Amino acid sequence: MRRLGSTRRTGPTRSRATGVAAGVAALVALAALTAVPAQAHEPQRRAPHWELKDTGAPDVRFRGLAAVSRNTAWLAGTGGTVLRTTDGGTTWRNVSPPGAAELQFRDVEAFDAGRAVVLAIGEGEASRVYRTDDGGATWRESFRNTDPKAFYDCLTFFDHRHGLAMSDPVDGKFRILSTRDGGRTWTVLPDEGMPAAQEGEAGFAASGQCLVSSGPKDVWLATGGAAHARVLHSTDRGRTWTATTMPLPAGDPARGVFALAFRDRTHGLAVGGDFTPGRPSPDAAARTGDGGRSWRPAATPPPAYRSGVAWLPHRRTAALAVGPTGTDLTTDGGRTWRTVDTGSYDTVDCTPDQGCWAAGEKGRVARLEH
């Protein structure tokens, strides 16, 4: 629905990139979280900061990001573009599927350096899924939407075999695709266990984080555009769902929950707001400690719309949120946030080996350096 520059709706396109150096001093808090204590004889280390990586794709907006490790990451963006690095972003290989130049890739889920699944968004046949098993040397189209009423937004995987994709409501309910073979084949799930959608409700294809999972069966779906923003939760891989109203901005097609992140089955974060440039986005973050049954607004939320969020690895209370106007850090589980960088990013993802990556407009990609 809220396509953010897709064929149906236009979203934020104004550049707000101000350079990765801006706000570096404010990242001192991250140093305490992630740096190994230096010995007295070691030189002073720079605080952790976003370091831009040259993708060689200045015309592409990357809203799809899959971090595999500090060295390996996949990007998916406009113009049917898929890039991959295996050397920490020093070089990027263009591994775009052939014949996909007219598509908009908004999500990518990668299992390792060789296997990945990408989602193209759009009405009707523009919504497609591709899979590669050889690092992008070859691709197979595993799903093409044939329902003109469907519009797919996000992907998620529970493991290397089981995954879901979600579409905006069709005949009054969100539509869920399911795979049990790693994205090689897909089946539309029955919708009997899906609550009715509100008038105007849909997902935001903003960062690949409107559908996220944790553990073998739990999955959450973020919505907006209606009278109330909601998060839907399933404990059985998408067959039955419960809906919870969110304390985030709503009541407008540009407002709602844009991204979710869960560090386990119970502890989650939600960010969003109003993506319209120049509009305020108060109360644009919330947290849950009970798996999404209830959500509490942040006492000090990010100062503006945020489209991506990720927990920092091995930290129970630290996370990053990103958006076109900056990056925010929480160190208390989402209760309070503060801006630590003013560069423009749409999505963020972290790995257990401290590999945090961010991506966005004008080919911008960065890795958190220590």
mmCIF file of C-alpha atoms in Angstrom:
data_model
loop_
_atom_site.group_PDB
_atom_site.id
_atom_site.type_symbol
_atom_site.label_atom_id
_atom_site.label_comp_id
_atom_site.label_asym_id
_atom_site.label_seq_id
_atom_site.Cartn_x
_atom_site.Cartn_y
_atom_site.Cartn_z
ATOM 1 C CA MET A 1 0.000 0.000 0.000
ATOM 2 C CA ARG A 2 2.324 2.717 1.198
ATOM 3 C CA ARG A 3 4.714 1.982 -1.624
ATOM 4 C CA LEU A 4 7.225 4.721 -0.944
ATOM 5 C CA GLY A 5 8.012 5.502 -4.528
ATOM 6 C CA SER A 6 6.442 2.458 -6.175
ATOM 7 C CA THR A 7 3.965 2.205 -9.001
ATOM 8 C CA ARG A 8 0.984 2.908 -6.744
ATOM 9 C CA ARG A 9 2.101 5.615 -4.338
ATOM 10 C CA THR A 10 4.931 8.056 -4.033
ATOM 11 C CA GLY A 11 6.869 8.179 -0.801
ATOM 12 C CA PRO A 12 9.874 10.022 0.555
ATOM 13 C CA THR A 13 12.350 10.853 -2.160
ATOM 14 C CA ARG A 14 13.974 14.065 -0.940
ATOM 15 C CA SER A 15 17.649 13.571 -0.134
ATOM 16 C CA ARG A 16 18.627 14.358 3.419
ATOM 17 C CA ALA A 17 22.056 12.737 3.423
ATOM 18 C CA THR A 18 24.495 14.911 5.311
ATOM 19 C CA GLY A 19 27.544 12.680 5.375
ATOM 20 C CA VAL A 20 28.448 9.843 7.648
ATOM 21 C CA ALA A 21 30.779 12.005 9.722
ATOM 22 C CA ALA A 22 27.923 14.107 11.107
ATOM 23 C CA GLY A 23 27.074 13.157 14.636
ATOM 24 C CA VAL A 24 29.992 10.769 15.136
ATOM 25 C CA ALA A 25 30.742 12.240 18.541
ATOM 26 C CA ALA A 26 27.307 11.181 19.750
ATOM 27 C CA LEU A 27 28.164 7.531 19.058
ATOM 28 C CA VAL A 28 30.384 7.363 22.144
ATOM 29 C CA ALA A 29 27.638 5.385 23.871
ATOM 30 C CA LEU A 30 28.042 2.652 21.277
ATOM 31 C CA ALA A 31 31.711 2.362 22.150
ATOM 32 C CA ALA A 32 30.811 1.324 25.666
ATOM 33 C CA LEU A 33 28.418 -1.262 24.267
ATOM 34 C CA THR A 34 30.564 -2.886 21.606
ATOM 35 C CA ALA A 35 34.246 -2.078 21.959
ATOM 36 C CA VAL A 36 36.745 -4.371 23.666
ATOM 37 C CA PRO A 37 38.576 -2.513 26.445
ATOM 38 C CA ALA A 38 41.857 -1.128 25.143
ATOM 39 C CA GLN A 39 45.131 -1.812 26.866
ATOM 40 C CA ALA A 40 47.131 1.132 28.093
ATOM 41 C CA HIS A 41 49.730 0.794 25.339
ATOM 42 C CA GLU A 42 47.129 0.646 22.523
ATOM 43 C CA PRO A 43 46.315 3.772 20.489
ATOM 44 C CA GLN A 44 43.007 5.479 21.232
ATOM 45 C CA ARG A 45 40.180 4.001 19.192
ATOM 46 C CA ARG A 46 37.554 5.940 17.343
ATOM 47 C CA ALA A 47 34.011 5.512 18.589
ATOM 48 C CA PRO A 48 31.833 3.115 16.549
ATOM 49 C CA HIS A 49 30.382 4.940 13.554
ATOM 50 C CA TRP A 50 28.743 4.354 10.194
ATOM 51 C CA GLU A 51 31.365 4.102 7.465
ATOM 52 C CA LEU A 52 30.051 4.510 3.921
ATOM 53 C CA LYS A 53 30.843 1.798 1.391
ATOM 54 C CA ASP A 54 30.956 2.630 -2.315
ATOM 55 C CA THR A 55 28.387 0.480 -4.098
ATOM 56 C CA GLY A 56 28.909 2.100 -7.489
ATOM 57 C CA ALA A 57 25.125 2.469 -7.783
ATOM 58 C CA PRO A 58 24.313 6.138 -7.033
ATOM 59 C CA ASP A 59 20.942 5.987 -8.775
ATOM 60 C CA VAL A 60 19.587 3.046 -6.774
ATOM 61 C CA ARG A 61 17.607 3.217 -3.533
ATOM 62 C CA PHE A 62 18.279 0.150 -1.412
ATOM 63 C CA ARG A 63 15.368 -0.677 0.895
ATOM 64 C CA GLY A 64 16.165 -4.401 0.940
ATOM 65 C CA LEU A 65 19.125 -5.476 3.092
ATOM 66 C CA ALA A 66 20.251 -8.873 4.386
ATOM 67 C CA ALA A 67 23.347 -8.919 6.578
ATOM 68 C CA VAL A 68 24.985 -12.345 6.721
ATOM 69 C CA SER A 69 28.153 -11.304 8.576
ATOM 70 C CA ARG A 70 30.596 -8.415 8.876
ATOM 71 C CA ASN A 71 31.971 -9.467 5.506
ATOM 72 C CA THR A 72 28.894 -10.621 3.596
ATOM 73 C CA ALA A 73 25.719 -8.660 2.845
ATOM 74 C CA TRP A 74 23.037 -8.519 0.159
ATOM 75 C CA LEU A 75 21.222 -5.412 -1.118
ATOM 76 C CA ALA A 76 17.984 -5.145 -3.097
ATOM 77 C CA GLY A 77 16.680 -1.946 -4.646
ATOM 78 C CA THR A 78 15.146 -0.026 -7.490
ATOM 79 C CA GLY A 79 15.761 -0.848 -11.125
ATOM 80 C CA GLY A 80 15.724 -4.572 -10.350
ATOM 81 C CA THR A 81 19.103 -4.200 -8.658
ATOM 82 C CA VAL A 82 20.668 -6.824 -6.384
ATOM 83 C CA LEU A 83 24.233 -6.387 -5.093
ATOM 84 C CA ARG A 84 26.387 -8.650 -2.937
ATOM 85 C CA THR A 85 29.637 -8.161 -1.048
ATOM 86 C CA THR A 86 31.830 -10.811 0.557
ATOM 87 C CA ASP A 87 34.705 -8.524 1.579
ATOM 88 C CA GLY A 88 33.045 -6.163 4.012
ATOM 89 C CA GLY A 89 31.806 -3.725 1.385
ATOM 90 C CA THR A 90 35.143 -3.021 -0.278
ATOM 91 C CA THR A 91 33.742 -4.376 -3.528
ATOM 92 C CA TRP A 92 30.177 -5.128 -4.646
ATOM 93 C CA ARG A 93 29.119 -7.546 -7.333
ATOM 94 C CA ASN A 94 26.020 -6.766 -9.370
ATOM 95 C CA VAL A 95 24.055 -10.018 -9.270
ATOM 96 C CA SER A 96 20.698 -8.662 -10.461
ATOM 97 C CA PRO A 97 18.302 -11.184 -11.995
ATOM 98 C CA PRO A 98 18.219 -10.859 -15.795
ATOM 99 C CA GLY A 99 15.203 -9.070 -17.203
ATOM 100 C CA ALA A 100 14.315 -7.432 -13.886
ATOM 101 C CA ALA A 101 15.221 -3.817 -14.695
ATOM 102 C CA GLU A 102 11.585 -2.676 -14.469
ATOM 103 C CA LEU A 103 11.054 -4.197 -11.033
ATOM 104 C CA GLN A 104 11.407 -2.684 -7.573
ATOM 105 C CA PHE A 105 13.072 -5.016 -5.112
ATOM 106 C CA ARG A 106 12.138 -4.086 -1.537
ATOM 107 C CA ASP A 107 13.188 -7.115 0.500
ATOM 108 C CA VAL A 108 15.958 -9.701 0.455
ATOM 109 C CA GLU A 109 16.459 -12.621 2.846
ATOM 110 C CA ALA A 110 19.847 -14.339 2.670
ATOM 111 C CA PHE A 111 20.876 -17.635 4.231
ATOM 112 C CA ASP A 112 24.584 -17.278 3.410
ATOM 113 C CA ALA A 113 26.867 -15.927 0.684
ATOM 114 C CA GLY A 114 25.320 -18.205 -1.931
ATOM 115 C CA ARG A 115 21.619 -18.522 -1.128
ATOM 116 C CA ALA A 116 19.146 -15.659 -1.093
ATOM 117 C CA VAL A 117 15.504 -14.819 -1.851
ATOM 118 C CA VAL A 118 14.377 -11.401 -3.128
ATOM 119 C CA LEU A 119 10.924 -9.831 -3.342
ATOM 120 C CA ALA A 120 9.752 -7.376 -6.006
ATOM 121 C CA ILE A 121 6.728 -5.264 -5.098
ATOM 122 C CA GLY A 122 3.890 -3.878 -7.168
ATOM 123 C CA GLU A 123 0.364 -4.468 -8.347
ATOM 124 C CA GLY A 124 -0.449 -7.702 -10.096
ATOM 125 C CA GLU A 125 2.475 -9.390 -11.823
ATOM 126 C CA ALA A 126 4.952 -6.789 -10.600
ATOM 127 C CA SER A 127 4.980 -8.677 -7.272
ATOM 128 C CA ARG A 128 7.465 -11.524 -7.730
ATOM 129 C CA VAL A 129 9.905 -13.697 -5.798
ATOM 130 C CA TYR A 130 13.289 -14.906 -7.037
ATOM 131 C CA ARG A 131 15.760 -17.351 -5.481
ATOM 132 C CA THR A 132 19.465 -17.979 -6.123
ATOM 133 C CA ASP A 133 21.652 -20.828 -4.883
ATOM 134 C CA ASP A 134 24.926 -19.713 -6.444
ATOM 135 C CA GLY A 135 25.540 -16.207 -5.172
ATOM 136 C CA GLY A 136 23.385 -14.567 -7.820
ATOM 137 C CA ALA A 137 25.077 -16.115 -10.853
ATOM 138 C CA THR A 138 21.684 -17.561 -11.746
ATOM 139 C CA TRP A 139 18.160 -16.883 -10.479
ATOM 140 C CA ARG A 140 14.864 -18.730 -10.640
ATOM 141 C CA GLU A 141 11.543 -16.912 -10.507
ATOM 142 C CA SER A 142 9.644 -18.929 -7.914
ATOM 143 C CA PHE A 143 6.481 -16.811 -7.627
ATOM 144 C CA ARG A 144 4.623 -14.310 -9.802
ATOM 145 C CA ASN A 145 1.432 -12.766 -8.478
ATOM 146 C CA THR A 146 -1.552 -13.170 -10.801
ATOM 147 C CA ASP A 147 -4.187 -11.494 -8.615
ATOM 148 C CA PRO A 148 -4.578 -7.818 -9.593
ATOM 149 C CA LYS A 149 -5.865 -7.063 -6.086
ATOM 150 C CA ALA A 150 -2.698 -8.313 -4.354
ATOM 151 C CA PHE A 151 0.410 -6.247 -3.641
ATOM 152 C CA TYR A 152 3.245 -7.949 -1.762
ATOM 153 C CA ASP A 153 5.362 -5.948 0.690
ATOM 154 C CA CYS A 154 7.735 -8.081 2.787
ATOM 155 C CA LEU A 155 9.372 -11.484 3.311
ATOM 156 C CA THR A 156 10.614 -13.332 6.392
ATOM 157 C CA PHE A 157 12.118 -16.752 7.074
ATOM 158 C CA PHE A 158 11.990 -18.843 10.254
ATOM 159 C CA ASP A 159 14.851 -21.068 9.075
ATOM 160 C CA HIS A 160 16.422 -22.150 5.787
ATOM 161 C CA ARG A 161 13.197 -23.855 4.664
ATOM 162 C CA HIS A 162 10.153 -22.158 6.177
ATOM 163 C CA GLY A 163 9.192 -18.618 5.262
ATOM 164 C CA LEU A 164 6.315 -16.234 4.586
ATOM 165 C CA ALA A 165 5.500 -13.272 2.371
ATOM 166 C CA MET A 166 2.672 -10.825 2.983
ATOM 167 C CA SER A 167 0.372 -8.878 0.678
ATOM 168 C CA ASP A 168 -1.890 -5.935 1.380
ATOM 169 C CA PRO A 169 -5.488 -6.984 2.025
ATOM 170 C CA VAL A 170 -7.298 -8.943 -0.664
ATOM 171 C CA ASP A 171 -11.065 -9.154 -0.179
ATOM 172 C CA GLY A 172 -10.736 -7.551 3.238
ATOM 173 C CA LYS A 173 -7.868 -9.584 4.732
ATOM 174 C CA PHE A 174 -4.080 -9.577 4.518
ATOM 175 C CA ARG A 175 -2.857 -12.350 2.250
ATOM 176 C CA ILE A 176 -0.023 -14.646 3.364
ATOM 177 C CA LEU A 177 2.225 -16.762 1.135
ATOM 178 C CA SER A 178 4.044 -19.725 2.639
ATOM 179 C CA THR A 179 7.092 -21.721 1.576
ATOM 180 C CA ARG A 180 8.462 -24.939 3.063
ATOM 181 C CA ASP A 181 11.398 -25.386 0.695
ATOM 182 C CA GLY A 182 13.405 -22.210 1.122
ATOM 183 C CA GLY A 183 11.430 -20.107 -1.320
ATOM 184 C CA ARG A 184 11.529 -22.479 -4.271
ATOM 185 C CA THR A 185 7.724 -22.860 -4.228
ATOM 186 C CA TRP A 186 4.960 -20.813 -2.576
ATOM 187 C CA THR A 187 1.368 -21.441 -1.470
ATOM 188 C CA VAL A 188 -1.330 -18.940 -0.471
ATOM 189 C CA LEU A 189 -2.462 -19.760 3.063
ATOM 190 C CA PRO A 190 -6.179 -19.905 3.983
ATOM 191 C CA ASP A 191 -7.390 -16.624 5.454
ATOM 192 C CA GLU A 192 -9.888 -17.968 8.008
ATOM 193 C CA GLY A 193 -7.504 -17.173 10.849
ATOM 194 C CA MET A 194 -6.709 -13.644 9.672
ATOM 195 C CA PRO A 195 -8.605 -10.734 11.299
ATOM 196 C CA ALA A 196 -10.489 -8.386 9.007
ATOM 197 C CA ALA A 197 -8.493 -5.411 7.771
ATOM 198 C CA GLN A 198 -9.533 -1.866 8.586
ATOM 199 C CA GLU A 199 -10.581 0.512 5.851
ATOM 200 C CA GLY A 200 -7.407 1.698 4.116
ATOM 201 C CA GLU A 201 -5.110 -0.584 6.122
ATOM 202 C CA ALA A 202 -2.014 -2.056 4.485
ATOM 203 C CA GLY A 203 1.709 -2.610 4.951
ATOM 204 C CA PHE A 204 4.642 -0.331 4.174
ATOM 205 C CA ALA A 205 7.217 -1.658 1.720
ATOM 206 C CA ALA A 206 9.823 0.622 3.258
ATOM 207 C CA SER A 207 12.610 -1.529 4.655
ATOM 208 C CA GLY A 208 11.770 -5.210 4.378
ATOM 209 C CA GLN A 209 10.759 -5.129 8.058
ATOM 210 C CA CYS A 210 6.961 -5.030 7.951
ATOM 211 C CA LEU A 211 6.966 -8.831 8.379
ATOM 212 C CA VAL A 212 9.461 -10.308 10.867
ATOM 213 C CA SER A 213 9.883 -13.599 12.691
ATOM 214 C CA SER A 214 11.639 -14.992 15.751
ATOM 215 C CA GLY A 215 12.090 -18.649 16.571
ATOM 216 C CA PRO A 216 10.471 -21.518 14.690
ATOM 217 C CA LYS A 217 6.857 -20.297 14.520
ATOM 218 C CA ASP A 218 6.341 -16.689 15.720
ATOM 219 C CA VAL A 219 5.804 -13.933 13.159
ATOM 220 C CA TRP A 220 4.599 -10.328 13.356
ATOM 221 C CA LEU A 221 3.038 -8.090 10.680
ATOM 222 C CA ALA A 222 3.056 -4.262 10.871
ATOM 223 C CA THR A 223 0.315 -2.071 9.402
ATOM 224 C CA GLY A 224 -0.688 1.534 8.818
ATOM 225 C CA GLY A 225 -2.825 3.773 6.664
ATOM 226 C CA ALA A 226 -6.036 3.235 8.632
ATOM 227 C CA ALA A 227 -7.684 4.774 11.678
ATOM 228 C CA HIS A 228 -5.352 2.743 13.900
ATOM 229 C CA ALA A 229 -1.873 1.357 13.319
ATOM 230 C CA ARG A 230 -1.699 -2.313 14.298
ATOM 231 C CA VAL A 231 0.681 -5.232 14.763
ATOM 232 C CA LEU A 232 -0.640 -8.700 13.976
ATOM 233 C CA HIS A 233 0.986 -11.734 15.629
ATOM 234 C CA SER A 234 0.914 -15.407 14.665
ATOM 235 C CA THR A 235 2.332 -18.302 16.697
ATOM 236 C CA ASP A 236 1.727 -20.962 14.036
ATOM 237 C CA ARG A 237 3.643 -19.671 10.998
ATOM 238 C CA GLY A 238 0.876 -17.475 9.686
ATOM 239 C CA ARG A 239 -2.252 -19.623 9.904
ATOM 240 C CA THR A 240 -3.955 -17.743 12.741
ATOM 241 C CA TRP A 241 -3.388 -14.155 13.880
ATOM 242 C CA THR A 242 -4.284 -11.756 16.676
ATOM 243 C CA ALA A 243 -4.218 -7.962 16.223
ATOM 244 C CA THR A 244 -3.085 -5.279 18.671
ATOM 245 C CA THR A 245 -3.678 -1.554 18.261
ATOM 246 C CA MET A 246 -0.450 0.449 18.380
ATOM 247 C CA PRO A 247 0.344 3.763 20.097
ATOM 248 C CA LEU A 248 1.942 5.120 16.912
ATOM 249 C CA PRO A 249 0.650 7.837 14.534
ATOM 250 C CA ALA A 250 -2.291 6.709 12.390
ATOM 251 C CA GLY A 251 -5.357 8.073 10.629
ATOM 252 C CA ASP A 252 -3.549 8.938 7.397
ATOM 253 C CA PRO A 253 -2.254 6.893 4.415
ATOM 254 C CA ALA A 254 1.318 7.970 5.248
ATOM 255 C CA ARG A 255 1.240 6.983 8.942
ATOM 256 C CA GLY A 256 1.683 3.769 10.815
ATOM 257 C CA VAL A 257 4.191 1.124 11.871
ATOM 258 C CA PHE A 258 6.940 0.782 9.281
ATOM 259 C CA ALA A 259 9.355 -1.676 10.897
ATOM 260 C CA LEU A 260 9.555 -4.297 13.629
ATOM 261 C CA ALA A 261 12.439 -6.103 15.327
ATOM 262 C CA PHE A 262 12.252 -8.956 17.841
ATOM 263 C CA ARG A 263 15.319 -10.213 19.710
ATOM 264 C CA ASP A 264 13.328 -13.215 20.968
ATOM 265 C CA ARG A 265 9.695 -14.346 21.170
ATOM 266 C CA THR A 266 8.743 -11.693 23.701
ATOM 267 C CA HIS A 267 10.891 -8.558 23.361
ATOM 268 C CA GLY A 268 10.161 -6.388 20.345
ATOM 269 C CA LEU A 269 10.484 -2.864 18.981
ATOM 270 C CA ALA A 270 8.288 -0.941 16.553
ATOM 271 C CA VAL A 271 9.139 2.277 14.699
ATOM 272 C CA GLY A 272 7.339 4.378 12.110
ATOM 273 C CA GLY A 273 5.490 7.661 12.040
ATOM 274 C CA ASP A 274 4.572 9.779 9.006
ATOM 275 C CA PHE A 275 6.810 9.393 5.950
ATOM 276 C CA THR A 276 5.657 12.673 4.366
ATOM 277 C CA PRO A 277 8.713 14.981 4.249
ATOM 278 C CA GLY A 278 8.406 17.867 6.677
ATOM 279 C CA ARG A 279 5.602 16.390 8.749
ATOM 280 C CA PRO A 280 6.251 15.722 12.429
ATOM 281 C CA SER A 281 6.181 12.157 13.728
ATOM 282 C CA PRO A 282 5.587 12.248 17.476
ATOM 283 C CA ASP A 283 5.380 8.998 19.434
ATOM 284 C CA ALA A 284 6.875 7.070 16.526
ATOM 285 C CA ALA A 285 8.324 4.179 18.548
ATOM 286 C CA ALA A 286 7.017 1.528 20.927
ATOM 287 C CA ARG A 287 8.205 -1.603 22.719
ATOM 288 C CA THR A 288 6.725 -4.873 23.921
ATOM 289 C CA GLY A 289 7.814 -7.404 26.513
ATOM 290 C CA ASP A 290 5.012 -9.915 26.022
ATOM 291 C CA GLY A 291 5.331 -10.953 22.403
ATOM 292 C CA GLY A 292 3.206 -8.119 21.061
ATOM 293 C CA ARG A 293 0.078 -8.589 23.169
ATOM 294 C CA SER A 294 0.642 -5.082 24.496
ATOM 295 C CA TRP A 295 2.863 -2.182 23.445
ATOM 296 C CA ARG A 296 4.136 0.832 25.368
ATOM 297 C CA PRO A 297 5.160 4.062 23.636
ATOM 298 C CA ALA A 298 8.745 5.229 24.038
ATOM 299 C CA ALA A 299 9.164 7.848 26.747
ATOM 300 C CA THR A 300 11.625 9.640 24.464
ATOM 301 C CA PRO A 301 10.988 8.509 20.869
ATOM 302 C CA PRO A 302 13.122 9.265 17.814
ATOM 303 C CA PRO A 303 12.607 12.871 16.692
ATOM 304 C CA ALA A 304 11.300 11.951 13.230
ATOM 305 C CA TYR A 305 9.926 9.174 11.023
ATOM 306 C CA ARG A 306 11.970 5.966 11.136
ATOM 307 C CA SER A 307 11.637 3.101 8.672
ATOM 308 C CA GLY A 308 14.098 0.494 9.972
ATOM 309 C CA VAL A 309 15.113 -0.974 13.319
ATOM 310 C CA ALA A 310 17.514 -3.683 14.532
ATOM 311 C CA TRP A 311 18.744 -5.000 17.863
ATOM 312 C CA LEU A 312 22.493 -4.737 18.422
ATOM 313 C CA PRO A 313 24.069 -8.201 18.663
ATOM 314 C CA HIS A 314 24.636 -9.694 22.124
ATOM 315 C CA ARG A 315 22.983 -6.720 23.840
ATOM 316 C CA ARG A 316 19.646 -7.214 25.537
ATOM 317 C CA THR A 317 18.675 -3.548 25.639
ATOM 318 C CA ALA A 318 20.491 -1.829 22.753
ATOM 319 C CA ALA A 319 19.109 -1.200 19.259
ATOM 320 C CA LEU A 320 19.386 1.160 16.294
ATOM 321 C CA ALA A 321 16.576 2.837 14.343
ATOM 322 C CA VAL A 322 17.160 4.518 10.975
ATOM 323 C CA GLY A 323 15.302 6.860 8.649
ATOM 324 C CA PRO A 324 15.883 9.583 6.060
ATOM 325 C CA THR A 325 16.959 12.098 8.719
ATOM 326 C CA GLY A 326 19.207 9.993 10.894
ATOM 327 C CA THR A 327 20.068 7.073 13.139
ATOM 328 C CA ASP A 328 18.877 6.749 16.729
ATOM 329 C CA LEU A 329 20.218 4.567 19.532
ATOM 330 C CA THR A 330 18.419 3.064 22.515
ATOM 331 C CA THR A 331 20.315 1.473 25.381
ATOM 332 C CA ASP A 332 17.289 0.763 27.579
ATOM 333 C CA GLY A 333 15.214 -1.562 25.432
ATOM 334 C CA GLY A 334 13.329 1.145 23.537
ATOM 335 C CA ARG A 335 12.262 3.341 26.448
ATOM 336 C CA THR A 336 14.374 6.260 25.259
ATOM 337 C CA TRP A 337 16.098 7.044 21.954
ATOM 338 C CA ARG A 338 18.691 9.636 20.966
ATOM 339 C CA THR A 339 20.058 10.613 17.573
ATOM 340 C CA VAL A 340 23.639 9.502 16.960
ATOM 341 C CA ASP A 341 24.026 10.198 13.230
ATOM 342 C CA THR A 342 22.226 12.389 10.673
ATOM 343 C CA GLY A 343 22.892 10.418 7.477
ATOM 344 C CA SER A 344 19.975 9.086 5.420
ATOM 345 C CA TYR A 345 19.192 5.356 5.641
ATOM 346 C CA ASP A 346 16.027 3.323 5.081
ATOM 347 C CA THR A 347 16.903 -0.053 6.582
ATOM 348 C CA VAL A 348 19.319 -1.641 9.047
ATOM 349 C CA ASP A 349 20.361 -5.195 9.889
ATOM 350 C CA CYS A 350 22.855 -6.751 12.333
ATOM 351 C CA THR A 351 24.575 -10.135 12.665
ATOM 352 C CA PRO A 352 25.983 -12.050 15.659
ATOM 353 C CA ASP A 353 29.589 -11.210 14.694
ATOM 354 C CA GLN A 354 28.958 -7.464 15.198
ATOM 355 C CA GLY A 355 28.162 -6.926 11.517
ATOM 356 C CA CYS A 356 25.675 -4.039 11.499
ATOM 357 C CA TRP A 357 24.790 -2.634 8.076
ATOM 358 C CA ALA A 358 22.505 0.187 6.880
ATOM 359 C CA ALA A 359 21.271 1.089 3.381
ATOM 360 C CA GLY A 360 19.161 3.704 1.666
ATOM 361 C CA GLU A 361 18.861 6.282 -1.099
ATOM 362 C CA LYS A 362 21.457 7.227 -3.735
ATOM 363 C CA GLY A 363 23.268 3.919 -3.337
ATOM 364 C CA ARG A 364 24.088 4.672 0.301
ATOM 365 C CA VAL A 365 25.351 1.672 2.230
ATOM 366 C CA ALA A 366 27.348 1.709 5.451
ATOM 367 C CA ARG A 367 28.792 -0.708 7.978
ATOM 368 C CA LEU A 368 29.194 0.025 11.658
ATOM 369 C CA GLU A 369 32.932 0.286 12.268
ATOM 370 C CA HIS A 370 34.582 -0.061 15.658
#
